[in-house]
PDB file of C-alpha atoms in Angstrom:
ATOM      1  CA  MET A 111     -29.523  35.834 -12.510  1.00 78.00           C
ATOM      2  CA  PHE A 112     -28.374  35.042  -9.826  1.00 87.00           C
ATOM      3  CA  VAL A 113     -25.518  36.770  -8.823  1.00 84.00           C
ATOM      4  CA  ALA A 114     -26.458  39.585 -10.335  1.00 88.00           C
ATOM      5  CA  GLY A 115     -29.107  40.190  -7.841  1.00 91.00           C
ATOM      6  CA  LEU A 116     -26.625  39.803  -5.529  1.00 88.00           C
ATOM      7  CA  ALA A 117     -24.273  42.041  -6.377  1.00 86.00           C
ATOM      8  CA  ARG A 118     -27.397  45.156  -5.985  1.00 91.00           C
ATOM      9  CA  ASP A 119     -28.555  43.564  -3.164  1.00 94.00           C
ATOM     10  CA  PHE A 120     -24.893  44.164  -1.760  1.00 91.00           C
ATOM     11  CA  GLU A 121     -24.017  47.687  -3.699  1.00 91.00           C
ATOM     12  CA  PHE A 122     -21.427  45.858  -5.985  1.00 86.00           C
ATOM     13  CA  ALA A 123     -20.363  46.789  -9.409  1.00 84.00           C
ATOM     14  CA  PHE A 124     -21.229  44.017 -11.244  1.00 87.00           C
ATOM     15  CA  LEU A 125     -19.856  42.712 -15.040  1.00 88.00           C
ATOM     16  CA  SER A 126     -20.696  39.551 -17.486  1.00 90.00           C
ATOM     17  CA  ASP A 127     -19.712  38.299 -20.897  1.00 92.00           C
ATOM     18  CA  ARG A 128     -20.101  36.586 -23.137  1.00 94.00           C
ATOM     19  CA  ALA A 129     -17.186  33.784 -25.217  1.00 96.00           C
ATOM     20  CA  ASP A 130     -17.917  30.673 -27.976  1.00 97.00           C
ATOM     21  CA  VAL A 131     -16.078  28.399 -25.883  1.00 96.00           C
ATOM     22  CA  ALA A 132     -16.880  25.703 -27.654  1.00 97.00           C
ATOM     23  CA  GLY A 133     -15.354  26.788 -30.583  1.00 98.00           C
ATOM     24  CA  GLU A 134     -12.347  28.526 -28.839  1.00 96.00           C
ATOM     25  CA  ALA A 135     -11.555  24.499 -27.859  1.00 95.00           C
ATOM     26  CA  ARG A 136     -12.054  23.223 -31.381  1.00 97.00           C
ATOM     27  CA  ARG A 137      -9.735  26.880 -32.894  1.00 97.00           C
ATOM     28  CA  ASN A 138      -7.094  25.284 -30.076  1.00 95.00           C
ATOM     29  CA  GLY A 139      -7.998  21.993 -29.539  1.00 94.00           C
ATOM     30  CA  TRP A 140      -8.491  22.793 -26.326  1.00 91.00           C
ATOM     31  CA  ASN A 141     -11.247  20.646 -23.763  1.00 89.00           C
ATOM     32  CA  LEU A 142     -13.884  22.696 -23.275  1.00 90.00           C
ATOM     33  CA  GLU A 143     -13.239  22.838 -19.658  1.00 84.00           C
ATOM     34  CA  ASP A 144      -9.318  24.972 -21.144  1.00 87.00           C
ATOM     35  CA  ALA A 145     -11.169  26.453 -22.664  1.00 92.00           C
ATOM     36  CA  ALA A 146     -14.157  27.519 -20.422  1.00 91.00           C
ATOM     37  CA  ARG A 147     -11.095  28.536 -17.238  1.00 85.00           C
ATOM     38  CA  ARG A 148      -8.406  30.380 -20.341  1.00 90.00           C
ATOM     39  CA  LEU A 149     -11.633  33.361 -21.295  1.00 93.00           C
ATOM     40  CA  ARG A 150     -12.968  33.345 -18.232  1.00 89.00           C
ATOM     41  CA  TYR A 151      -9.349  34.596 -17.145  1.00 86.00           C
ATOM     42  CA  GLN A 152      -8.611  36.405 -20.648  1.00 90.00           C
ATOM     43  CA  PHE A 153     -12.010  38.626 -19.388  1.00 91.00           C
ATOM     44  CA  PHE A 154     -10.750  38.650 -15.309  1.00 87.00           C
ATOM     45  CA  ASN A 155      -7.548  40.520 -16.827  1.00 88.00           C
ATOM     46  CA  SER A 156      -9.974  42.418 -19.160  1.00 90.00           C
ATOM     47  CA  VAL A 157     -11.603  43.827 -16.496  1.00 88.00           C
ATOM     48  CA  ALA A 158      -8.238  44.070 -13.948  1.00 88.00           C
ATOM     49  CA  VAL A 159      -6.990  46.002 -17.390  1.00 89.00           C
ATOM     50  CA  SER A 160      -9.935  48.179 -17.878  1.00 91.00           C
ATOM     51  CA  HIS A 161     -10.578  49.819 -14.421  1.00 89.00           C
ATOM     52  CA  GLY A 162      -6.285  49.985 -13.734  1.00 89.00           C
ATOM     53  CA  LEU A 163      -6.013  47.118 -10.973  1.00 85.00           C
ATOM     54  CA  ASP A 164      -2.813  45.218 -10.608  1.00 82.00           C
ATOM     55  CA  ARG A 165      -4.430  42.299  -8.342  1.00 77.00           C
ATOM     56  CA  VAL A 166      -7.703  40.244  -9.258  1.00 76.00           C
ATOM     57  CA  ALA A 167      -8.405  37.286  -6.361  1.00 70.00           C
ATOM     58  CA  VAL A 168     -10.144  34.587  -7.438  1.00 70.00           C
ATOM     59  CA  ALA A 169     -11.793  31.386  -5.371  1.00 64.00           C
ATOM     60  CA  HIS A 170     -11.643  27.560  -6.336  1.00 61.00           C
ATOM     61  CA  THR A 171     -12.578  24.549  -4.091  1.00 60.00           C
ATOM     62  CA  ALA A 172     -10.996  21.996  -2.825  1.00 56.00           C
ATOM     63  CA  ASN A 173     -13.103  19.864  -5.590  1.00 58.00           C
ATOM     64  CA  ASP A 174     -12.116  22.229  -8.580  1.00 61.00           C
ATOM     65  CA  GLN A 175      -8.516  21.374  -7.857  1.00 63.00           C
ATOM     66  CA  ALA A 176      -8.195  18.257  -8.104  1.00 65.00           C
ATOM     67  CA  GLU A 177     -10.580  17.624 -11.399  1.00 67.00           C
ATOM     68  CA  THR A 178      -7.731  20.479 -12.825  1.00 69.00           C
ATOM     69  CA  LEU A 179      -5.135  17.546 -11.589  1.00 69.00           C
ATOM     70  CA  LEU A 180      -7.095  14.909 -12.123  1.00 70.00           C
ATOM     71  CA  ALA A 181      -8.007  16.177 -16.134  1.00 70.00           C
ATOM     72  CA  HIS A 182      -4.001  16.587 -16.085  1.00 69.00           C
ATOM     73  CA  LEU A 183      -2.666  14.011 -15.321  1.00 72.00           C
ATOM     74  CA  PHE A 184      -5.467  11.486 -17.467  1.00 71.00           C
ATOM     75  CA  ARG A 185      -4.911  13.591 -20.666  1.00 73.00           C
ATOM     76  CA  GLY A 186      -1.034  12.121 -19.830  1.00 73.00           C
ATOM     77  CA  THR A 187       0.040  15.014 -18.298  1.00 73.00           C
ATOM     78  CA  GLY A 188       3.602  16.119 -17.302  1.00 71.00           C
ATOM     79  CA  PRO A 189       4.957  18.664 -14.229  1.00 69.00           C
ATOM     80  CA  ALA A 190       5.206  21.578 -16.433  1.00 64.00           C
ATOM     81  CA  GLY A 191       1.180  20.886 -17.755  1.00 63.00           C
ATOM     82  CA  LEU A 192       0.616  20.244 -14.448  1.00 61.00           C
ATOM     83  CA  ALA A 193       1.312  23.492 -13.390  1.00 61.00           C
ATOM     84  CA  GLU A 194       0.535  25.105 -16.638  1.00 55.00           C
ATOM     85  CA  SER A 195      -3.480  26.912 -15.536  1.00 50.00           C
ATOM     86  CA  ILE A 196      -1.404  28.644 -12.995  1.00 51.00           C
ATOM     87  CA  GLN A 197       1.837  30.054 -16.062  1.00 43.00           C
ATOM     88  CA  TRP A 198       0.691  31.277 -17.905  1.00 45.00           C
ATOM     89  CA  LEU A 199      -2.457  33.676 -15.810  1.00 47.00           C
ATOM     90  CA  GLY A 200       1.580  35.176 -15.212  1.00 50.00           C
ATOM     91  CA  GLU A 201       1.055  36.919 -11.806  1.00 49.00           C
ATOM     92  CA  SER A 202      -2.184  39.609 -11.611  1.00 51.00           C
ATOM     93  CA  PHE A 203      -4.136  36.175 -10.190  1.00 52.00           C
ATOM     94  CA  ALA A 204      -4.698  35.304  -6.633  1.00 47.00           C
ATOM     95  CA  PHE A 205      -5.541  31.630  -5.367  1.00 45.00           C
ATOM     96  CA  ALA A 206      -7.619  30.943  -2.536  1.00 43.00           C
ATOM     97  CA  GLY A 207      -8.610  26.767  -2.271  1.00 42.00           C
ATOM     98  CA  TYR A 208     -11.192  26.803   0.148  1.00 37.00           C
TER      99      TYR A 208
END
């Protein structure tokens, strides 16, 4: 686990979890990428709540953002769908693109 090793080297806390992404996707009618993203942010939120944090910073590469936009467009979404990935996250997450 590369990231766990880096965290240990820099003396950062490291938390991880597992989830049934395919099962969640099937149950909710989401594609795998969307299910994984939603579960990832649910995990971030649960860690924030359990540690008394009011903000979590996450970063995405330009390719990640472009992929998400294209995926939404290809499934025929409108303006509300394009903004969906940010709306459901609420105010606890700050996005940084690079």
